[in-house]
């Protein structure tokens, strides 16, 4: 039943290379010059994937009837069991969001002083540390993987360093082996920010079981969501015990608090959404893969665009479709292309622009850090994410790609017109 609500969901993508699907034939037809946008409604990068509404509403109704709305209810318990089973990890704790999850995991791991992490990540990875008085030390990335570059970690280790946070950016795993080696040699803890990586694997083992702990996000924009939410996973029994206490104010039984804790609990309605979303996760991934194939086929030959790939030998959630724009070869900058797309109601995003180190409070605290983050600084000017997920059809993608191809084909003229300030014809 759920499948019926998805446009084209049962057909695989059949390449239809560069068929002239563009509704716009002339430069002045572009919305940036005043014409009507090709899409009436805005196309978002992370429009929520919604599972079977009836199943969700049945679960919500049961929650309301039971009166058990939060505090480790039956939906949360079932959700945690399902997640742990899928990931193949010993312990899984559902939490209210991944930012709080990172803080709980960092505290449970006794991280303090300095922690090394990439700047090319969502600001929450750094803020979670700073919020609990840990200094984030930004490391450069490998331009091929967009993940933390392990060869640049060791030079950042100081007597104050207690851990490393690897972020599996776009759901593509970090170089887990090298990071583990560096951590062991230097007696550091490893936490993975796996906010993007539910459903992805590294060396055929699901993400969630690596490092000392991993943290997922189930925010509304993620591959599957619990409205807001997340999870912490670990194979370490002692750590798991601490996390379970810290998530619930440090309570150990009634009237007994034995840890400094916080409120990181997931509520029952969120867990109901999580269970319902999990029932459809295979379909969500299938649709993302179909969208990915379509984008690859339509954009793969365009000079100046580099498309990121997911390793076909691993499991991937294909959650993001990411393009690097080389302004020189493409004839237009990433920012100009994003402007053209936005005018057409295609809300391409410049993730993670401008990099955590360029945002407050880090920009003021360590103003020169960009000098050692050269790959990050380059990448943040090139990356663009395009809309995908169940809300996007193949026809939508063909239109998006046609606009991109058209813009790059006429890049010189479009750039000239825009730099001369012309944004309207007639
Ligand atoms: C890499 C990364 N880490 C952490 C987070 C924070 O997740 P949440 O919104 O669940 O707190 C996000 C959210 O998008 C993210 O992309």
Tab-separated table of C-alpha atoms and ligand atoms in Angstrom:
chain	number	residue	atom	x	y	z
A	1	UNK	CA	0.000	0.000	0.000
A	2	UNK	CA	2.809	2.371	0.918
A	3	UNK	CA	4.437	1.737	-2.427
A	4	UNK	CA	1.400	3.115	-4.273
A	5	UNK	CA	2.105	6.576	-2.936
A	6	UNK	CA	5.548	6.641	-4.515
A	7	UNK	CA	5.888	7.889	-8.033
A	8	UNK	CA	7.652	5.343	-10.290
A	9	UNK	CA	8.786	3.393	-7.255
A	10	UNK	CA	8.337	-0.030	-8.767
A	11	UNK	CA	10.248	0.674	-11.961
A	12	UNK	CA	13.995	0.705	-12.065
A	13	UNK	CA	15.586	3.665	-13.707
A	14	UNK	CA	16.070	3.092	-17.428
A	15	UNK	CA	18.666	5.461	-18.836
A	16	UNK	CA	17.208	7.840	-21.364
A	17	UNK	CA	20.287	9.823	-22.019
A	18	UNK	CA	19.905	13.512	-22.502
A	19	UNK	CA	16.480	13.272	-24.057
A	20	UNK	CA	15.398	16.834	-24.489
A	21	UNK	CA	13.191	17.050	-21.443
A	22	UNK	CA	13.971	20.668	-20.771
A	23	UNK	CA	10.898	22.852	-20.748
A	24	UNK	CA	13.158	25.848	-21.257
A	25	UNK	CA	14.759	26.397	-24.641
A	26	UNK	CA	16.349	29.832	-24.387
A	27	UNK	CA	18.527	31.542	-21.786
A	28	UNK	CA	15.763	34.043	-21.066
A	29	UNK	CA	13.443	31.137	-20.191
A	30	UNK	CA	15.480	30.550	-17.022
A	31	UNK	CA	13.692	31.641	-13.855
A	32	UNK	CA	16.779	33.515	-12.692
A	33	UNK	CA	16.043	35.931	-15.556
A	34	UNK	CA	12.429	36.318	-14.515
A	35	UNK	CA	10.613	33.418	-16.200
A	36	UNK	CA	8.366	30.980	-14.321
A	37	UNK	CA	10.245	28.364	-12.288
A	38	UNK	CA	10.227	24.908	-13.835
A	39	UNK	CA	8.869	23.478	-10.558
A	40	UNK	CA	5.787	25.002	-8.980
A	41	UNK	CA	6.676	23.631	-5.555
A	42	UNK	CA	10.084	23.718	-3.923
A	43	UNK	CA	12.143	20.525	-4.269
A	44	UNK	CA	14.096	19.940	-1.058
A	45	UNK	CA	17.264	17.905	-0.611
A	46	UNK	CA	15.939	16.126	2.451
A	47	UNK	CA	12.151	15.985	2.211
A	48	UNK	CA	11.077	13.384	4.777
A	49	UNK	CA	10.494	9.797	3.704
A	50	UNK	CA	7.201	8.710	5.230
A	51	UNK	CA	6.294	5.048	5.681
A	52	UNK	CA	2.858	3.487	5.973
A	53	UNK	CA	0.595	6.145	7.521
A	54	UNK	CA	-2.003	3.655	8.715
A	55	UNK	CA	0.564	1.591	10.599
A	56	UNK	CA	1.897	4.763	12.197
A	57	UNK	CA	-1.544	6.013	13.201
A	58	UNK	CA	-2.425	2.593	14.675
A	59	UNK	CA	0.744	2.680	16.755
A	60	UNK	CA	0.110	6.279	17.847
A	61	UNK	CA	-3.430	5.366	18.841
A	62	UNK	CA	-2.098	2.462	20.948
A	63	UNK	CA	0.395	4.786	22.630
A	64	UNK	CA	-2.352	7.261	23.520
A	65	UNK	CA	-4.610	4.474	24.821
A	66	UNK	CA	-1.799	3.038	26.932
A	67	UNK	CA	-0.910	6.356	28.564
A	68	UNK	CA	2.776	5.350	28.386
A	69	UNK	CA	4.148	8.286	26.407
A	70	UNK	CA	7.820	8.224	27.330
A	71	UNK	CA	10.360	6.809	29.850
A	72	UNK	CA	11.546	3.666	28.086
A	73	UNK	CA	8.135	2.572	26.771
A	74	UNK	CA	7.397	-0.559	24.731
A	75	UNK	CA	7.859	1.164	21.340
A	76	UNK	CA	11.294	2.472	22.355
A	77	UNK	CA	12.301	-0.974	23.601
A	78	UNK	CA	11.119	-2.669	20.408
A	79	UNK	CA	12.773	0.004	18.264
A	80	UNK	CA	16.100	-0.473	20.026
A	81	UNK	CA	15.933	-4.236	19.586
A	82	UNK	CA	15.144	-3.900	15.882
A	83	UNK	CA	18.000	-1.439	15.329
A	84	UNK	CA	20.514	-3.576	17.231
A	85	UNK	CA	19.432	-6.609	15.194
A	86	UNK	CA	19.792	-4.810	11.841
A	87	UNK	CA	23.178	-3.344	12.760
A	88	UNK	CA	24.446	-6.475	14.508
A	89	UNK	CA	25.528	-4.603	17.637
A	90	UNK	CA	25.170	-5.577	21.295
A	91	UNK	CA	23.674	-2.367	22.693
A	92	UNK	CA	21.491	0.290	21.139
A	93	UNK	CA	19.978	3.301	22.924
A	94	UNK	CA	17.317	5.393	21.229
A	95	UNK	CA	17.727	9.070	22.069
A	96	UNK	CA	16.018	12.407	21.448
A	97	UNK	CA	18.503	13.535	18.757
A	98	UNK	CA	22.058	12.885	17.576
A	99	UNK	CA	23.487	16.089	19.073
A	100	UNK	CA	22.543	15.031	22.604
A	101	UNK	CA	23.647	11.494	21.695
A	102	UNK	CA	27.136	12.786	20.836
A	103	UNK	CA	27.298	14.595	24.171
A	104	UNK	CA	26.193	11.535	26.128
A	105	UNK	CA	28.628	9.281	24.259
A	106	UNK	CA	31.492	11.765	24.705
A	107	UNK	CA	30.821	12.012	28.453
A	108	UNK	CA	30.397	8.265	28.852
A	109	UNK	CA	33.747	7.800	27.096
A	110	UNK	CA	35.256	10.385	29.443
A	111	UNK	CA	36.466	12.533	26.581
A	112	UNK	CA	37.935	15.826	27.731
A	113	UNK	CA	40.660	18.297	26.738
A	114	UNK	CA	40.886	18.069	22.942
A	115	UNK	CA	39.133	15.815	20.456
A	116	UNK	CA	40.127	15.581	16.787
A	117	UNK	CA	37.385	15.668	14.158
A	118	UNK	CA	36.852	16.967	10.625
A	119	UNK	CA	35.629	20.487	9.987
A	120	UNK	CA	33.753	19.167	6.947
A	121	UNK	CA	30.681	18.061	8.908
A	122	UNK	CA	27.439	19.467	10.212
A	123	UNK	CA	28.041	21.981	12.989
A	124	UNK	CA	26.460	19.640	15.567
A	125	UNK	CA	29.559	17.397	15.569
A	126	UNK	CA	31.711	20.280	16.837
A	127	UNK	CA	29.062	22.010	18.970
A	128	UNK	CA	28.299	18.798	20.869
A	129	UNK	CA	31.908	18.790	22.097
A	130	UNK	CA	32.252	22.492	22.764
A	131	UNK	CA	28.961	22.456	24.697
A	132	UNK	CA	30.584	20.115	27.226
A	133	UNK	CA	33.848	22.072	27.390
A	134	UNK	CA	35.870	19.885	25.034
A	135	UNK	CA	37.978	21.682	22.425
A	136	UNK	CA	37.282	20.471	18.882
A	137	UNK	CA	40.543	20.237	16.930
A	138	UNK	CA	39.751	20.330	13.237
A	139	UNK	CA	41.500	17.929	10.894
A	140	UNK	CA	41.586	18.149	7.102
A	141	UNK	CA	39.747	15.693	4.865
A	142	UNK	CA	40.721	13.355	2.072
A	143	UNK	CA	39.363	15.049	-1.079
A	144	UNK	CA	38.541	11.655	-2.599
A	145	UNK	CA	36.333	10.439	0.237
A	146	UNK	CA	35.277	13.742	1.871
A	147	UNK	CA	36.026	11.982	5.193
A	148	UNK	CA	38.688	12.795	7.803
A	149	UNK	CA	42.178	12.188	6.388
A	150	UNK	CA	43.844	9.702	8.779
A	151	UNK	CA	47.304	10.697	7.567
A	152	UNK	CA	46.712	14.153	9.067
A	153	UNK	CA	45.424	13.020	12.462
A	154	UNK	CA	48.694	12.195	14.215
A	155	UNK	CA	50.207	15.648	13.726
A	156	UNK	CA	47.256	17.075	15.709
A	157	UNK	CA	47.637	14.823	18.740
A	158	UNK	CA	48.747	16.735	21.839
A	159	UNK	CA	49.049	15.776	25.523
A	160	UNK	CA	45.461	17.052	25.909
A	161	UNK	CA	43.987	14.836	23.171
A	162	UNK	CA	41.598	12.159	24.428
A	163	UNK	CA	39.754	11.030	21.335
A	164	UNK	CA	38.917	11.087	17.652
A	165	UNK	CA	35.500	11.580	16.100
A	166	UNK	CA	35.217	10.216	12.587
A	167	UNK	CA	32.164	11.340	10.609
A	168	UNK	CA	30.862	8.944	7.937
A	169	UNK	CA	30.065	11.812	5.583
A	170	UNK	CA	27.253	11.094	3.052
A	171	UNK	CA	26.936	7.641	4.657
A	172	UNK	CA	30.304	6.587	3.211
A	173	UNK	CA	32.441	4.950	5.891
A	174	UNK	CA	35.604	6.559	7.271
A	175	UNK	CA	38.918	4.734	6.996
A	176	UNK	CA	38.027	2.772	10.118
A	177	UNK	CA	41.108	0.535	10.030
A	178	UNK	CA	43.662	3.361	10.047
A	179	UNK	CA	41.733	5.371	12.607
A	180	UNK	CA	41.608	2.322	14.914
A	181	UNK	CA	45.349	1.843	14.528
A	182	UNK	CA	46.139	5.488	15.334
A	183	UNK	CA	43.794	5.412	18.326
A	184	UNK	CA	45.363	2.227	19.711
A	185	UNK	CA	48.896	3.548	19.279
A	186	UNK	CA	48.038	6.792	21.047
A	187	UNK	CA	45.607	5.496	23.655
A	188	UNK	CA	42.685	7.498	22.291
A	189	UNK	CA	38.959	6.758	22.273
A	190	UNK	CA	37.082	6.614	18.962
A	191	UNK	CA	33.543	7.812	18.480
A	192	UNK	CA	31.859	7.810	15.059
A	193	UNK	CA	29.282	10.364	14.030
A	194	UNK	CA	27.173	8.068	11.864
A	195	UNK	CA	24.345	10.597	11.475
A	196	UNK	CA	24.248	9.914	7.712
A	197	UNK	CA	25.114	6.252	7.752
A	198	UNK	CA	22.198	4.084	8.845
A	199	UNK	CA	21.994	1.177	6.402
A	200	UNK	CA	25.589	1.494	5.178
A	201	UNK	CA	28.425	-0.968	5.735
A	202	UNK	CA	32.208	-1.047	6.003
A	203	UNK	CA	33.915	-4.252	4.887
A	204	UNK	CA	30.459	-5.833	4.841
A	205	UNK	CA	29.789	-5.090	8.521
A	206	UNK	CA	27.050	-2.612	9.208
A	207	UNK	CA	28.063	0.836	10.450
A	208	UNK	CA	27.169	1.050	14.145
A	209	UNK	CA	29.583	-1.512	15.535
A	210	UNK	CA	32.855	0.356	14.994
A	211	UNK	CA	34.987	2.399	17.387
A	212	UNK	CA	34.022	2.639	21.045
A	213	UNK	CA	30.568	3.861	20.057
A	214	UNK	CA	28.641	5.249	17.094
A	215	UNK	CA	25.860	7.817	16.922
A	216	UNK	CA	23.003	7.928	14.389
A	217	UNK	CA	20.559	10.708	13.584
A	218	UNK	CA	16.908	10.025	12.776
A	219	UNK	CA	16.112	13.670	12.122
A	220	UNK	CA	13.273	14.288	9.648
A	221	UNK	CA	15.736	14.836	6.787
A	222	UNK	CA	17.529	11.509	7.238
A	223	UNK	CA	17.004	8.248	5.299
A	224	UNK	CA	14.435	7.243	7.874
A	225	UNK	CA	13.192	9.404	10.654
A	226	UNK	CA	11.580	9.549	14.063
A	227	UNK	CA	10.650	13.246	13.538
A	228	UNK	CA	13.610	14.118	15.791
A	229	UNK	CA	15.740	11.320	17.205
A	230	UNK	CA	18.899	9.299	17.151
A	231	UNK	CA	20.663	6.315	18.636
A	232	UNK	CA	23.925	5.386	20.316
A	233	UNK	CA	25.326	1.937	19.588
A	234	UNK	CA	28.206	0.097	21.208
A	235	UNK	CA	29.562	-3.384	21.843
A	236	UNK	CA	31.106	-2.328	25.166
A	237	UNK	CA	29.011	-3.493	28.164
A	238	UNK	CA	30.471	-1.025	30.676
A	239	UNK	CA	30.059	1.896	28.331
A	240	UNK	CA	26.495	0.785	27.581
A	241	UNK	CA	25.670	0.823	31.281
A	242	UNK	CA	26.949	4.388	31.611
A	243	UNK	CA	25.069	5.539	28.519
A	244	UNK	CA	21.822	4.038	29.819
A	245	UNK	CA	22.226	5.962	33.088
A	246	UNK	CA	23.297	9.230	31.472
A	247	UNK	CA	20.390	9.208	29.030
A	248	UNK	CA	17.987	9.264	31.997
A	249	UNK	CA	19.419	11.899	34.384
A	250	UNK	CA	21.779	9.333	35.936
A	251	UNK	CA	18.906	7.453	37.611
A	252	UNK	CA	19.666	3.942	38.857
A	253	UNK	CA	16.307	2.749	40.122
A	254	UNK	CA	13.871	5.070	41.880
A	255	UNK	CA	15.195	7.939	44.001
A	256	UNK	CA	18.797	6.968	43.306
A	257	UNK	CA	21.050	9.025	41.015
A	258	UNK	CA	24.574	7.676	40.572
A	259	UNK	CA	25.848	9.670	37.547
A	260	UNK	CA	25.688	13.162	36.120
A	261	UNK	CA	23.051	12.631	33.468
A	262	UNK	CA	20.805	14.522	31.105
A	263	UNK	CA	17.464	13.968	29.435
A	264	UNK	CA	18.281	12.135	26.216
A	265	UNK	CA	15.210	9.903	26.111
A	266	UNK	CA	13.230	9.165	22.980
A	267	UNK	CA	9.450	9.394	23.374
A	268	UNK	CA	6.954	6.723	22.328
A	269	UNK	CA	5.505	8.570	19.330
A	270	UNK	CA	8.978	9.038	17.878
A	271	UNK	CA	9.717	5.352	18.424
A	272	UNK	CA	6.383	4.477	16.754
A	273	UNK	CA	7.482	6.550	13.767
A	274	UNK	CA	10.855	4.783	13.842
A	275	UNK	CA	9.294	1.312	13.822
A	276	UNK	CA	6.982	2.316	10.987
A	277	UNK	CA	9.819	3.874	8.986
A	278	UNK	CA	11.956	0.773	9.483
A	279	UNK	CA	9.256	-1.319	7.797
A	280	UNK	CA	9.875	0.736	4.638
A	281	UNK	CA	13.628	1.249	4.850
A	282	UNK	CA	14.373	-1.165	1.981
A	283	UNK	CA	12.014	0.763	-0.276
A	284	UNK	CA	13.521	4.099	0.760
A	285	UNK	CA	16.986	2.828	-0.123
A	286	UNK	CA	15.761	1.333	-3.408
A	287	UNK	CA	14.287	4.672	-4.441
A	288	UNK	CA	17.446	6.551	-3.448
A	289	UNK	CA	19.469	4.082	-5.531
A	290	UNK	CA	17.172	4.556	-8.507
A	291	UNK	CA	17.555	8.345	-8.168
A	292	UNK	CA	21.333	7.969	-7.830
A	293	UNK	CA	21.499	5.856	-11.023
A	294	UNK	CA	19.423	8.426	-12.884
A	295	UNK	CA	21.598	11.351	-11.785
A	296	UNK	CA	24.771	9.388	-12.624
A	297	UNK	CA	23.475	8.591	-16.071
A	298	UNK	CA	22.288	12.145	-16.812
A	299	UNK	CA	25.236	14.093	-15.383
A	300	UNK	CA	28.134	11.647	-15.677
A	301	UNK	CA	29.552	13.051	-18.931
A	302	UNK	CA	29.358	16.761	-18.119
A	303	UNK	CA	32.728	18.485	-18.011
A	304	UNK	CA	33.401	20.247	-14.747
A	305	UNK	CA	31.123	18.040	-12.619
A	306	UNK	CA	32.506	15.303	-10.405
A	307	UNK	CA	29.852	12.999	-8.992
A	308	UNK	CA	30.496	11.127	-5.772
A	309	UNK	CA	30.132	7.352	-5.893
A	310	UNK	CA	28.978	4.801	-3.395
A	311	UNK	CA	30.977	1.564	-3.252
A	312	UNK	CA	28.854	-1.079	-4.980
A	313	UNK	CA	30.565	-3.824	-2.918
A	314	UNK	CA	29.200	-2.356	0.294
A	315	UNK	CA	25.704	-1.650	1.514
A	316	UNK	CA	24.861	2.021	1.073
A	317	UNK	CA	21.791	4.083	1.790
A	318	UNK	CA	22.379	6.428	-1.176
A	319	UNK	CA	20.996	9.178	1.018
A	320	UNK	CA	22.729	12.074	-0.709
A	321	UNK	CA	23.417	12.875	-4.306
A	322	UNK	CA	26.576	14.947	-4.192
A	323	UNK	CA	28.247	16.843	-7.009
A	324	UNK	CA	31.520	18.732	-6.974
A	325	UNK	CA	31.521	21.693	-9.338
A	326	UNK	CA	34.864	22.742	-10.794
A	327	UNK	CA	34.145	26.390	-11.581
A	328	UNK	CA	36.906	26.677	-14.201
A	329	UNK	CA	36.020	23.561	-16.189
A	330	UNK	CA	32.270	24.024	-15.778
A	331	UNK	CA	32.373	27.703	-16.756
A	332	UNK	CA	30.159	28.578	-13.770
A	333	UNK	CA	30.882	28.515	-10.075
A	334	UNK	CA	29.025	26.163	-7.746
A	335	UNK	CA	27.373	29.215	-6.165
A	336	UNK	CA	26.083	30.535	-9.458
A	337	UNK	CA	24.737	27.112	-10.411
A	338	UNK	CA	22.981	26.864	-7.034
A	339	UNK	CA	21.409	30.305	-7.677
A	340	UNK	CA	20.116	29.197	-11.075
A	341	UNK	CA	18.670	26.026	-9.536
A	342	UNK	CA	17.077	27.856	-6.595
A	343	UNK	CA	15.323	30.201	-8.998
A	344	UNK	CA	13.761	27.088	-10.586
A	345	UNK	CA	12.656	25.922	-7.086
A	346	UNK	CA	15.342	23.231	-7.011
A	347	UNK	CA	16.783	23.783	-3.537
A	348	UNK	CA	20.286	22.377	-4.048
A	349	UNK	CA	22.350	22.734	-0.851
A	350	UNK	CA	25.963	23.751	-0.272
A	351	UNK	CA	26.762	21.192	2.443
A	352	UNK	CA	28.832	21.767	4.645
A	353	UNK	CA	29.395	25.355	3.765
A	354	UNK	CA	31.520	27.158	4.906
A	355	UNK	CA	32.991	24.398	7.158
A	356	UNK	CA	32.701	24.330	10.960
A	357	UNK	CA	35.972	26.219	11.421
A	358	UNK	CA	34.474	29.207	9.591
A	359	UNK	CA	31.482	29.358	11.918
A	360	UNK	CA	31.210	30.735	15.447
A	361	UNK	CA	32.584	30.287	17.999
A	362	UNK	CA	35.429	28.482	16.194
A	363	UNK	CA	36.110	31.228	13.640
A	364	UNK	CA	36.915	33.664	16.455
A	365	UNK	CA	38.664	31.176	18.724
A	366	UNK	CA	41.031	29.788	16.072
A	367	UNK	CA	41.036	32.253	13.160
A	368	UNK	CA	44.020	30.745	11.316
A	369	UNK	CA	43.003	27.115	11.402
A	370	UNK	CA	41.922	27.234	7.741
A	371	UNK	CA	45.592	27.327	6.756
A	372	UNK	CA	45.953	23.665	7.644
A	373	UNK	CA	42.509	22.723	6.237
A	374	UNK	CA	43.284	23.311	2.601
A	375	UNK	CA	41.286	20.396	1.193
A	376	UNK	CA	38.313	21.331	3.353
A	377	UNK	CA	38.524	24.954	2.209
A	378	UNK	CA	38.540	23.835	-1.432
A	379	UNK	CA	35.744	21.325	-1.049
A	380	UNK	CA	33.321	23.690	0.674
A	381	UNK	CA	33.382	25.910	-2.424
A	382	UNK	CA	32.627	22.990	-4.765
A	383	UNK	CA	30.080	20.675	-3.165
A	384	UNK	CA	26.397	20.752	-3.967
A	385	UNK	CA	23.715	18.245	-2.910
A	386	UNK	CA	20.743	17.655	-5.196
A	387	UNK	CA	17.222	16.595	-4.182
A	388	UNK	CA	16.601	12.892	-3.743
A	389	UNK	CA	14.394	10.622	-1.614
A	390	UNK	CA	10.859	9.351	-2.102
A	391	UNK	CA	9.439	12.796	-2.894
A	392	UNK	CA	11.503	13.039	-6.097
A	393	UNK	CA	10.483	11.316	-9.328
A	394	UNK	CA	12.603	10.319	-12.304
A	395	UNK	CA	10.853	13.019	-14.327
A	396	UNK	CA	11.893	15.577	-11.681
A	397	UNK	CA	15.504	14.401	-11.900
A	398	UNK	CA	15.501	14.585	-15.704
A	399	UNK	CA	14.316	18.195	-15.425
A	400	UNK	CA	16.931	19.056	-12.788
A	401	UNK	CA	19.689	17.529	-14.915
A	402	UNK	CA	18.465	19.297	-18.050
A	403	UNK	CA	18.639	22.644	-16.258
A	404	UNK	CA	22.182	21.860	-15.067
A	405	UNK	CA	23.284	20.754	-18.563
A	406	UNK	CA	21.668	23.826	-20.131
A	407	UNK	CA	23.338	26.167	-17.611
A	408	UNK	CA	26.774	24.670	-18.197
A	409	UNK	CA	26.315	24.655	-21.972
A	410	UNK	CA	25.473	28.370	-21.894
A	411	UNK	CA	27.712	29.187	-18.935
A	412	UNK	CA	29.551	32.045	-20.579
A	413	UNK	CA	26.450	33.966	-21.617
A	414	UNK	CA	24.638	33.292	-18.334
A	415	UNK	CA	27.635	34.428	-16.273
A	416	UNK	CA	27.975	37.586	-18.370
A	417	UNK	CA	24.319	38.464	-18.019
A	418	UNK	CA	24.318	37.864	-14.284
A	419	UNK	CA	27.538	39.764	-13.673
A	420	UNK	CA	26.122	42.710	-15.656
A	421	UNK	CA	23.248	42.698	-13.152
A	422	UNK	CA	20.620	41.586	-15.655
A	423	UNK	CA	17.999	39.458	-13.954
A	424	UNK	CA	15.012	40.163	-16.170
A	425	UNK	CA	14.304	40.228	-19.935
A	426	UNK	CA	11.669	42.109	-21.862
B	1	LIG	C1	27.002	14.759	10.501
B	1	LIG	C2	25.912	15.146	11.452
B	1	LIG	N1	26.124	15.017	12.768
B	1	LIG	C3	25.178	15.330	13.669
B	1	LIG	C4	23.935	15.789	13.274
B	1	LIG	C5	22.930	16.171	14.307
B	1	LIG	O1	21.794	15.376	14.260
B	1	LIG	P1	20.476	15.765	15.030
B	1	LIG	O2	19.760	16.759	14.179
B	1	LIG	O3	19.717	14.466	15.146
B	1	LIG	O4	20.841	16.322	16.351
B	1	LIG	C6	23.662	15.921	11.917
B	1	LIG	C7	22.335	16.407	11.490
B	1	LIG	O5	22.037	16.623	10.361
B	1	LIG	C8	24.669	15.608	10.978
B	1	LIG	O6	24.475	15.742	9.656
